[in-house]
Amino acid sequence: MLHKPFNKEIVPAPLRHIALIGNSMPRRCGIATFTTHCRDAMAEAFPDLIVDHYAMDDGQGAIDYPADVIRVPQFDPIAYSEAARRIEESGAETIWLQHEFGIFGGPAGDMILSLIERTGLPLVSTFHTILENPNPQERRVAEALIARSSQIMVMAQRGRDILLSHYDVPDSKIAVIPHGVPDRPHVDPATMKAPLGWQDRPVILTFGLLAPDKGIDVMIRAMPDVVDRHPDALYVVLGATHPNIVREQGGEVLRNELKALASALGVERNVAFVDRYVEQEELLDQLQAADIYVTPYINPAQVTSGTLSYAVGMGKPIVSTPYVQAREVLGGDVGCLVPFRDPQAMAHALNALLDDKVLSETHASRAYAYGRTMIWSELARNVERLLSEARAMQPARLVPRRSYDILAPDMTAVLRMSDSTGMFQHSILSVPDRRHGYCIDDNARALILLSQMPTLEDAERDRWMTTYAAFVQYAWNPDRSRFRNFMAFDRSWCEDKGSEDSGGRAIWSLGVTARDAQFEKHRRWAISLFEQTAGAHAAIESPRAKAFLILGASALLDALPGHDLARGMIETLSADLMALHATRSEWTWFEDVLAYDNARLPQALLLAGQHLGDRRLIDRGLATLEWLTAKQTAPEGHFRAVGTESFGRPFGHPLPFDQQPLEAQASVDAATAAYTVTGDSHWRGVAENAYRWFLGQNDNHVPLATVSDGGCYDGLTPHGVNENQGAESILALQLASCAMNALSKRESIVPKGTNADIEMLSA
């Protein structure tokens, strides 16, 4: 057996739990067989080890997988993200990936990258195919896998050589572990033939899924010369046609062509096709009954062959073409190598073995001895060491310190994104992108922020408060009784009315301004526009728009406790939200999906319950916020925003990417509202946890806040941060900082300190 020396200085603790990714039986392909046998071997060798088996499924047949196999639809991108989430939450310590380009979706199977990028667990990848001359897509995928893998397993020395010379992989990262084989005693073939009807016949066997690159036609062309010397010789082609070939050719075209070739050569009685998928025990019986095993493959680059490994393990004399594994295994007088596509050479080697029993037995005993190094229990022990070493050698991850200072609100990035019209929507990195103009969503948020900023020069506050207020005012379209949303850079509106959510957010900003603006002129303006516009939104349907209106009406009611319009809105809209709520199994929410700004719904019920003195609203708000908090907490305890990949997935587990700053801000505000209602310190902790997401306590352990200028990156992706800094993200950070500073002054939830760059410590 060949493999790299393991680091003797590392004495890893026993593995407890791994995730195994590949295919699974009863799917009929070599990777499915190998992956399933790997799982079984690991379970037998390490009874206490938990092995979660994730199997890619191409959807081409109704395969009845075992109950403990986790099916991953091969062509569904979301399924890969869901599998990553499940692996992350399972307690697995390492991932063992069986890689073959054809078993994953996307160009060159690149969908597997979206899975491994979404988990930080150490990865060991077994490369079943290693291309010396890959196309650009294949190289891209291979190099990404190599970069992500802690260790790479190959099953032939040639695979190691290709990785070293063509992919610049460090030798220390490569382990050569031969393909596993079953452990059976070495027997005389004659003792196994009778049940198969092969008695008194010299049997030559090939098994595996039938495909053009197997070279069966070459072997059939060799049979006339074999039959001339050994008239009773029987060549058995064991195995069903590969399902992909059947689909591509519209039936058994290949098999019929091979049968026709045998008939044309006059050897149809000496060639037998066993046209079915054979389970392992029957397969081994037939292998042991064969006198010679042959692999006439025509692809020189084939690195591994499970069928060759099995034949070696059963101690068969072997004749093979010199593909990669055959050269390595058979080159030391373990078997016979013949040129590719050479029927005469194939016949000569077969006749030599059939003529000379001593030679045949010598080859058989050498093969069997070599096969003892390849049995499944040996593979399992070596793989367990490799997985343990990968776990122990994983690079130290950068983690943030355990104590964070709340950032002082900072208008620098907000003003960078603003001009005399209002705040731009998007940016290219930190530079405003004028192509996308403005929207009322961001200008309404900016208006709220100006009311919350604890320290700001009066002249600056007045100027920018008026700018954002003017945008909201101009957005109102009295002809349609709705707010517009999107404005181009030339100040032309892109629509007559915006979405319900954007209109609801505009009303929300008016309520907050009426309550919190420092200048009376802005408060009076906000009350006036609220009374002019709020009633027109009574018939909205969007749950979030209803929540935004409740938040706005609650703020106005704080400012004007006897305001009938605001109170009536709260009564009607909170009843609507209560009617939307339902409990379906473990799904306790207002919709059958989680989307953006989720925490605003329970926050709205909490504020409505306060104003109306209705305990039912408060209880429902607390219960749904607790449920949402659980959904947005990673197993390690940090805040994990519901990712955009989850949007629109009914009753699905939230997926972790891409995570948006809006979710962290909404959770800070909702938890603050819950603390205000209950006085329970639990909710202070929830608010703090969500806020720390901005500072680096997140799935990628990287800060989204750019402390020096008050900026915030647009989201957390599997690769790190989205380095653009749009208005929504900047405002989310600043509004969350305002909320946390206010809560800090009230409750001192964190130690006092000054703004400092986020410290990153090596774990």
Coordinates of N, CA and C in Angstrom, one line a residue, residues 419 421 424 432-438 486-494:
D419 N -26.3 63.2 -1.9 CA -26.1 64.5 -2.5 C -27.4 65.4 -2.2
T421 N -30.1 65.7 -3.6 CA -31.4 65.1 -3.9 C -31.7 64.1 -2.8
F424 N -28.1 57.9 -2.4 CA -28.0 56.9 -3.5 C -28.3 55.5 -2.9
P432 N -20.4 55.9 -4.6 CA -21.8 55.8 -5.1 C -22.0 55.5 -6.5
D433 N -22.9 54.6 -6.8 CA -23.2 54.2 -8.2 C -24.4 55.0 -8.7
R434 N -24.2 56.0 -9.5 CA -25.3 56.9 -9.9 C -26.2 56.2 -10.9
R435 N -25.8 55.2 -11.5 CA -26.7 54.5 -12.5 C -28.0 54.1 -11.9
H436 N -28.0 53.7 -10.6 CA -29.2 53.2 -9.9 C -30.0 54.2 -9.2
G437 N -29.5 55.4 -9.2 CA -30.2 56.5 -8.6 C -30.6 56.4 -7.1
Y438 N -31.8 56.7 -6.8 CA -32.3 56.8 -5.4 C -33.5 56.0 -5.2
F486 N -38.6 54.4 -6.8 CA -37.4 54.6 -7.5 C -37.3 55.9 -8.3
M487 N -36.2 56.6 -8.1 CA -35.9 57.8 -8.8 C -34.5 57.7 -9.6
A488 N -34.5 58.0 -10.8 CA -33.3 58.0 -11.6 C -32.4 59.1 -11.2
F489 N -31.1 59.1 -11.6 CA -30.2 60.1 -11.2 C -30.6 61.5 -11.7
D490 N -31.3 61.5 -12.8 CA -31.8 62.8 -13.4 C -33.0 63.3 -12.7
R491 N -33.4 62.7 -11.6 CA -34.6 63.1 -10.7 C -35.9 62.8 -11.4
S492 N -35.9 61.9 -12.4 CA -37.2 61.5 -13.0 C -37.6 60.2 -12.2
W493 N -38.9 60.1 -12.0 CA -39.4 58.9 -11.3 C -39.5 57.8 -12.2
C494 N -39.2 56.6 -11.7 CA -39.3 55.4 -12.6 C -40.6 54.7 -12.5

